[in-house]
PDB file of C-alpha atoms in Angstrom:
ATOM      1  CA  UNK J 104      19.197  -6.826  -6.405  1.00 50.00           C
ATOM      2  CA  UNK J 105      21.583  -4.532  -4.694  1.00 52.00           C
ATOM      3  CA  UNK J 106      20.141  -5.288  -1.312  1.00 53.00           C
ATOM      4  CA  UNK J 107      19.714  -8.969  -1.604  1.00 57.00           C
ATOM      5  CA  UNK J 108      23.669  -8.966  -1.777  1.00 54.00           C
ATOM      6  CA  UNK J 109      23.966  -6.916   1.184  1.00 61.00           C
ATOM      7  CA  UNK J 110      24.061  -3.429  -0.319  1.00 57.00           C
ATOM      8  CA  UNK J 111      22.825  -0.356   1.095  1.00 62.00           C
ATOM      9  CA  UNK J 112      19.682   1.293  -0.373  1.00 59.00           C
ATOM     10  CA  UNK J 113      20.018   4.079  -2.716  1.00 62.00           C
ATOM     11  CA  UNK J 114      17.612   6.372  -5.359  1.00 61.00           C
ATOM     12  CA  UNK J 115      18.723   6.115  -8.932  1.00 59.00           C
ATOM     13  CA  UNK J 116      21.203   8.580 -10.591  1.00 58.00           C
ATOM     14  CA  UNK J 117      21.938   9.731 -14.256  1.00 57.00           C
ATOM     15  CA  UNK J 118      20.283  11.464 -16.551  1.00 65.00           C
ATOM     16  CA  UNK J 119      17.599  13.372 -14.940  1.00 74.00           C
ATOM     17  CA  UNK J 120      14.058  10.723 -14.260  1.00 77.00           C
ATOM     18  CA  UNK J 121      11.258  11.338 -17.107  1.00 83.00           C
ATOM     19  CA  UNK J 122       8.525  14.327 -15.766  1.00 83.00           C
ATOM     20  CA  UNK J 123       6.488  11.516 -14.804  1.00 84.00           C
ATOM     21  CA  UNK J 124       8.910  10.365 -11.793  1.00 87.00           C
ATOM     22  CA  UNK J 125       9.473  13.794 -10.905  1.00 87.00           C
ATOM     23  CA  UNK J 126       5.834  14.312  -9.941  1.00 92.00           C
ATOM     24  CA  UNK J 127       5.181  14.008  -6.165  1.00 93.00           C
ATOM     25  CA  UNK J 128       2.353  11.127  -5.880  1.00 94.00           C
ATOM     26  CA  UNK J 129       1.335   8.703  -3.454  1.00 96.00           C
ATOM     27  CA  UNK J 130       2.834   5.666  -3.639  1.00 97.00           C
ATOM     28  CA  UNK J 131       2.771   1.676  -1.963  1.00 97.00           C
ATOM     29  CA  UNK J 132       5.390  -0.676  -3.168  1.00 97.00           C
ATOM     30  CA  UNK J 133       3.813  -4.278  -2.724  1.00 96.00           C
ATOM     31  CA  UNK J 134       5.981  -7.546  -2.927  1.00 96.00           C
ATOM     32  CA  UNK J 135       4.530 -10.679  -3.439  1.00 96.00           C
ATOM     33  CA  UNK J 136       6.763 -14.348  -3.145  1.00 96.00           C
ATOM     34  CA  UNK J 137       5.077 -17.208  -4.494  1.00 94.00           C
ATOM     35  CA  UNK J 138       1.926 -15.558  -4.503  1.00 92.00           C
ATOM     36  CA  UNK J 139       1.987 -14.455  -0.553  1.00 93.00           C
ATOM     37  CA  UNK J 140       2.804 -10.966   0.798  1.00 94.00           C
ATOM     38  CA  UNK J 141       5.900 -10.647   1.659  1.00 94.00           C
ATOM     39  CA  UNK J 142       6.173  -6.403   2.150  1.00 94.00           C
ATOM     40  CA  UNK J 143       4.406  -3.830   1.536  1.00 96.00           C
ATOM     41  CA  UNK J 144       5.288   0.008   2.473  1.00 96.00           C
ATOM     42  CA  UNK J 145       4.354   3.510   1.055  1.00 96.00           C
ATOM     43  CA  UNK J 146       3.229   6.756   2.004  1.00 95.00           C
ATOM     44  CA  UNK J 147      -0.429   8.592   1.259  1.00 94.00           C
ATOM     45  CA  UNK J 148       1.378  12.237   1.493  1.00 90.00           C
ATOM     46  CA  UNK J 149       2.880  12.451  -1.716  1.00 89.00           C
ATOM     47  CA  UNK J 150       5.192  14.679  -1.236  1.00 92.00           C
ATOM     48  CA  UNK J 151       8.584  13.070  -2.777  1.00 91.00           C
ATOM     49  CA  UNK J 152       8.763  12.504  -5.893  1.00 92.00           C
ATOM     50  CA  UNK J 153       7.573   9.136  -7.380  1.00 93.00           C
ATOM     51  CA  UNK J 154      11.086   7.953  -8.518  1.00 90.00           C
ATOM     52  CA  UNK J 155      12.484   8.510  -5.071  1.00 90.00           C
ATOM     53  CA  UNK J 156       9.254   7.134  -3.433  1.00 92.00           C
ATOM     54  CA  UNK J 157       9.307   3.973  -5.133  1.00 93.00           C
ATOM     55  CA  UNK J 158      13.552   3.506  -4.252  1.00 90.00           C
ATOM     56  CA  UNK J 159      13.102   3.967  -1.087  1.00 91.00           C
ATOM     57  CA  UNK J 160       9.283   2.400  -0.663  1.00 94.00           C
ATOM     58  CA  UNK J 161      10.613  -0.661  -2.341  1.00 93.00           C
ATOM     59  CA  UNK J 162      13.891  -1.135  -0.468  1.00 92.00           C
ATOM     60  CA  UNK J 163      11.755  -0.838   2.973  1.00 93.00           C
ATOM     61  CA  UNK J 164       9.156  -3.074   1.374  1.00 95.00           C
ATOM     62  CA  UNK J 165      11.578  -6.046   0.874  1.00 93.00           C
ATOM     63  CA  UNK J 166      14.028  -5.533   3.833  1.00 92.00           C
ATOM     64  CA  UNK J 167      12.489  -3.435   6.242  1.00 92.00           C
ATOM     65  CA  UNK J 168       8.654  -4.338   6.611  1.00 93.00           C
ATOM     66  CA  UNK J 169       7.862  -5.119  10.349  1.00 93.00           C
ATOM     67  CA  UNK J 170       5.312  -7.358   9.588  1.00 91.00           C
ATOM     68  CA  UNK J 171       6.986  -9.422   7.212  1.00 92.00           C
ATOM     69  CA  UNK J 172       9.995 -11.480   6.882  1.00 91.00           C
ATOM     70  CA  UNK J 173      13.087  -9.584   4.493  1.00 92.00           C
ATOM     71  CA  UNK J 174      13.470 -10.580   1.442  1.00 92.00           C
ATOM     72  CA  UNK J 175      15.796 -13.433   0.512  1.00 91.00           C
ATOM     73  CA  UNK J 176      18.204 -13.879  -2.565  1.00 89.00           C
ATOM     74  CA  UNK J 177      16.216 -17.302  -3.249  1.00 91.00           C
ATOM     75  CA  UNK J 178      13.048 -15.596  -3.322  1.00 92.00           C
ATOM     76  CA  UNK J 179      13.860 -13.383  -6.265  1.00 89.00           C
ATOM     77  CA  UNK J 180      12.816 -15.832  -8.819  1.00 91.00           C
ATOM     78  CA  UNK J 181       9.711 -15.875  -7.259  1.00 94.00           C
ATOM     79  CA  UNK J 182       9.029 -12.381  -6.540  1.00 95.00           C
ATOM     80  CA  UNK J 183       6.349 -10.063  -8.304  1.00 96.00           C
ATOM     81  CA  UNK J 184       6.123  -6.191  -7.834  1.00 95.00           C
ATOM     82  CA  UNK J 185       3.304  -3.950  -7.782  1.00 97.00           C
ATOM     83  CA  UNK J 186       3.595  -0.205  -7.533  1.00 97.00           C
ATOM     84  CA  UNK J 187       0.249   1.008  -6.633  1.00 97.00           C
ATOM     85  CA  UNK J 188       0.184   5.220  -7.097  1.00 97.00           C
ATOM     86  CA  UNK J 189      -2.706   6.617  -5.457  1.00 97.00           C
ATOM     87  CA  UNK J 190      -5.415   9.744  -6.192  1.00 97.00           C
ATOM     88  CA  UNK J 191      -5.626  11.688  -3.427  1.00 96.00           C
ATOM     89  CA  UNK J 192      -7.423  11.455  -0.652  1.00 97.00           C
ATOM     90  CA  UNK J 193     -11.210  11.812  -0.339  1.00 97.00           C
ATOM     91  CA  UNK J 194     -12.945  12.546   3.557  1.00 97.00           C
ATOM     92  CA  UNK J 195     -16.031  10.254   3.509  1.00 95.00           C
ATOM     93  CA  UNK J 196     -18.515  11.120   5.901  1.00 91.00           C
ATOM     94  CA  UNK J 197     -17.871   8.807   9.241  1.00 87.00           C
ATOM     95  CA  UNK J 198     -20.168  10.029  11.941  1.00 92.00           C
ATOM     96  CA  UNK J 199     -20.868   6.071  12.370  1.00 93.00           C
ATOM     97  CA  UNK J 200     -19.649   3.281  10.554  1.00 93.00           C
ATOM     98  CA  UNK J 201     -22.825   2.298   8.628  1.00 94.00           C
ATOM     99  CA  UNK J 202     -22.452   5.881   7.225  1.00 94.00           C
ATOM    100  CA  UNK J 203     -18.853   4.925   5.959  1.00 94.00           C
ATOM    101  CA  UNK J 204     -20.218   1.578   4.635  1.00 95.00           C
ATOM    102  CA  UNK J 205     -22.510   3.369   2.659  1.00 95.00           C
ATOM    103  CA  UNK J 206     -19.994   5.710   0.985  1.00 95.00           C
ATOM    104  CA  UNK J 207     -17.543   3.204   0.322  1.00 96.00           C
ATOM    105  CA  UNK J 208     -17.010   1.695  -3.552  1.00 97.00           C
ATOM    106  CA  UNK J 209     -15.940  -1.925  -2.959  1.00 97.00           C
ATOM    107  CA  UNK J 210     -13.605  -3.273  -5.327  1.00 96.00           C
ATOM    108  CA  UNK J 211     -12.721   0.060  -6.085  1.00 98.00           C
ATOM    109  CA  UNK J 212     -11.638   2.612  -2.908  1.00 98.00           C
ATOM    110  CA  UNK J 213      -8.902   2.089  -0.909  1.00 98.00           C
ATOM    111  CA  UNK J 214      -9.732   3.128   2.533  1.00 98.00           C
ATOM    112  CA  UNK J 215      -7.809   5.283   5.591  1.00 97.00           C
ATOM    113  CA  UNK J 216      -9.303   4.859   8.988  1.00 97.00           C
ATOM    114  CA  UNK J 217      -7.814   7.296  11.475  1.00 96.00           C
ATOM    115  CA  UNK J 218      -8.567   7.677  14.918  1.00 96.00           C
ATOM    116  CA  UNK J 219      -5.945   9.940  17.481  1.00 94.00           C
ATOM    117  CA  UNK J 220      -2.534   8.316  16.842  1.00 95.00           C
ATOM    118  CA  UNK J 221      -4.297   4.981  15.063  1.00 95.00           C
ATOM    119  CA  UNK J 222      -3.912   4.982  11.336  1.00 96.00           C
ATOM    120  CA  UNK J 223      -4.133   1.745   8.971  1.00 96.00           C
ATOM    121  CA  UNK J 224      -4.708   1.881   4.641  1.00 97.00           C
ATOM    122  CA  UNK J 225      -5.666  -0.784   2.867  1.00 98.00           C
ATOM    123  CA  UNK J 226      -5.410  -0.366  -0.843  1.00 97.00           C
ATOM    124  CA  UNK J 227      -7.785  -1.114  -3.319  1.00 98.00           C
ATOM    125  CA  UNK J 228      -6.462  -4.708  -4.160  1.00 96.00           C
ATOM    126  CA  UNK J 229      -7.415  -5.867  -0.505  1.00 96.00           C
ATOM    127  CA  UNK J 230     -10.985  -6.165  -1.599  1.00 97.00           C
ATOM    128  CA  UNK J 231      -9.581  -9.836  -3.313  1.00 95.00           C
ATOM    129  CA  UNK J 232      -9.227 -11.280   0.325  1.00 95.00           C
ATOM    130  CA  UNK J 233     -11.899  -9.643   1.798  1.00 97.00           C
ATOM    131  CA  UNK J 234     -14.855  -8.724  -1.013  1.00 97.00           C
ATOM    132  CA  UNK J 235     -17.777  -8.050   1.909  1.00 97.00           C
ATOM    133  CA  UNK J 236     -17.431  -4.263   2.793  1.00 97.00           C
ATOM    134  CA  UNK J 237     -18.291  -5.083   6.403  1.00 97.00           C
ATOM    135  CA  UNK J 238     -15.505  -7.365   6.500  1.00 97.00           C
ATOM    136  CA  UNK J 239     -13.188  -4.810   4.931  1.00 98.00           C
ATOM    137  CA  UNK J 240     -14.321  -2.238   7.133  1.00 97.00           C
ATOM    138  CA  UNK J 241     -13.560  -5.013  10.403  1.00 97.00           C
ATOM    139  CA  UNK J 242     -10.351  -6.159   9.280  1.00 97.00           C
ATOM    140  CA  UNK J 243      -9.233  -2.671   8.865  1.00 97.00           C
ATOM    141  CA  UNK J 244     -10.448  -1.319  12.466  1.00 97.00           C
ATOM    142  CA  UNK J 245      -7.958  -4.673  13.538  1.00 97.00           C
ATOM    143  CA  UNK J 246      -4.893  -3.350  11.415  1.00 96.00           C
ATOM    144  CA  UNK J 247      -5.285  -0.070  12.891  1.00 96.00           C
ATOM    145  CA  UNK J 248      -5.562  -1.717  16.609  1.00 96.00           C
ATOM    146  CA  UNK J 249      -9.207  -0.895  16.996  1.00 96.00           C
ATOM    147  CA  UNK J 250     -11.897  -3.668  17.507  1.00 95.00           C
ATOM    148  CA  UNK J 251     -13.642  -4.939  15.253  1.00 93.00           C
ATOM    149  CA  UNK J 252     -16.876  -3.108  14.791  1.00 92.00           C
ATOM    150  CA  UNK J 253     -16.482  -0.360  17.084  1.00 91.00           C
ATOM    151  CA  UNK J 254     -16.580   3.315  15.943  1.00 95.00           C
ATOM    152  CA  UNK J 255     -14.394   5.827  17.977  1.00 94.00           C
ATOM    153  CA  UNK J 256     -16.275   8.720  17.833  1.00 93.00           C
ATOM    154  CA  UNK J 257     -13.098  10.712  16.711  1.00 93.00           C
ATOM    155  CA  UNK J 258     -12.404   8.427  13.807  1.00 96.00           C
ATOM    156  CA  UNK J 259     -12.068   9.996  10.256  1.00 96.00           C
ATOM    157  CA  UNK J 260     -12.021   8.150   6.880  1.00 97.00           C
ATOM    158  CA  UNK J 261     -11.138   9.058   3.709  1.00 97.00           C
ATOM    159  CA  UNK J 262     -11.206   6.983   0.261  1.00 98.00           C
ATOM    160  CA  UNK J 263      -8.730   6.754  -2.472  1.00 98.00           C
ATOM    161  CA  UNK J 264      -8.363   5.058  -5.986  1.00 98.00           C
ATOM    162  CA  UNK J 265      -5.266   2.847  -7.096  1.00 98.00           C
ATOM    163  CA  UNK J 266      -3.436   2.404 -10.213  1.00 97.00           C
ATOM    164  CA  UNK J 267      -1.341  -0.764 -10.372  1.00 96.00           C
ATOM    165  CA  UNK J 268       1.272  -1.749 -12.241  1.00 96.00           C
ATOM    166  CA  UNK J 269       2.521  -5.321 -12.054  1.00 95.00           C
ATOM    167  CA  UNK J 270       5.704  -6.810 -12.942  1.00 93.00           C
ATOM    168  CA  UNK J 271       7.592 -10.455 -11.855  1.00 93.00           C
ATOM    169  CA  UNK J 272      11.281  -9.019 -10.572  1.00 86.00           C
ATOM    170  CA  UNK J 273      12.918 -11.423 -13.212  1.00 81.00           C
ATOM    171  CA  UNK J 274      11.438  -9.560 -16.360  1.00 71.00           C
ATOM    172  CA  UNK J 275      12.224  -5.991 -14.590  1.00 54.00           C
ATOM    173  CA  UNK J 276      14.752  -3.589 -15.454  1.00 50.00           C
ATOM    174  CA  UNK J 277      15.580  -3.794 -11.762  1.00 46.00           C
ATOM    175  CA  UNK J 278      17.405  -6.737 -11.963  1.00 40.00           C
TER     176      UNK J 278
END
């Protein structure tokens, strides 16, 4: 709430955070207005703590997402939440992408494509949009500005799983 009335960001204070938000784990912060994206930022290191990560993953997601319009005071009531934390990361074998194909889980890896400075994630939810792995695989090469179907022969890929937690802003204690 603090940003949609023009306040800065900031990480929580008080008591010291539960163990559980003291653990570094990687972490996306996913908005959602009227059942559209509307942000969606996080990191795959893990290195900050998960309290901190989601602050400052969530205040990027709503105001700061280049992709995406910021977040407006009249979308609040609309507005849904998901925290996706993420296992680590797991190399899948990517000499070619049929290779990758076969290693991936749909509807239940996440995926990292990397090649040279390129990097795009999609999280394990994207499979709802696009259930064909081929597809997924495609429209993930695009995010990363690759073309479709093509295979860099420097590209790596690595899976992860998700946990998400789901929440509309109006029933949070963020508000």
């Amino acid at each position: 709430m603090r940003g949609l009335r023009g306040g800065k960001p900031s990480v929580p204070v008080g008591d010291a955070p539960p163990p559980a938000l003291r653990q570094p784990i990687a972490a996306f912060v996913t908005l959602i207005v009227d059942g559209a994206l509307n942000g969606c930022i996080g990191g795959i290191d893990g290195r900050e703590p998960l309290g901190a990560a989601v602050a400052r993953h969530a205040w990027a997601a709503a105001f700061t997402d280049p992709r995406l319009p910021p977040l407006r005071a009249a979308d609040y009531d609309h507005l849904v939440i998901e925290v996706s934390l993420l296992s680590p990361l797991e190399p899948l074998a990517a000499r070619t992408r049929e290779e990758s194909l076969a290693g991936l889980r749909p509807h239940v890896d996440g995926l990292v494509l990397q090649a040279g400075a390129r990097r795009a994630l999609f999280l394990p939810v994207v499979w709802e949009q696009l259930p064909d792995p081929a597809a997924f695989v495609d429209h993930l090469l695009l995010k990363a500005g690759l073309p479709a179907r093509s295979w860099p022969p420097t590209i790596s890929a690595s899976r992860f799983t998700a946990t998400r937690y789901s929440r509309a802003a109006r029933s949070s204690i963020l508000a």
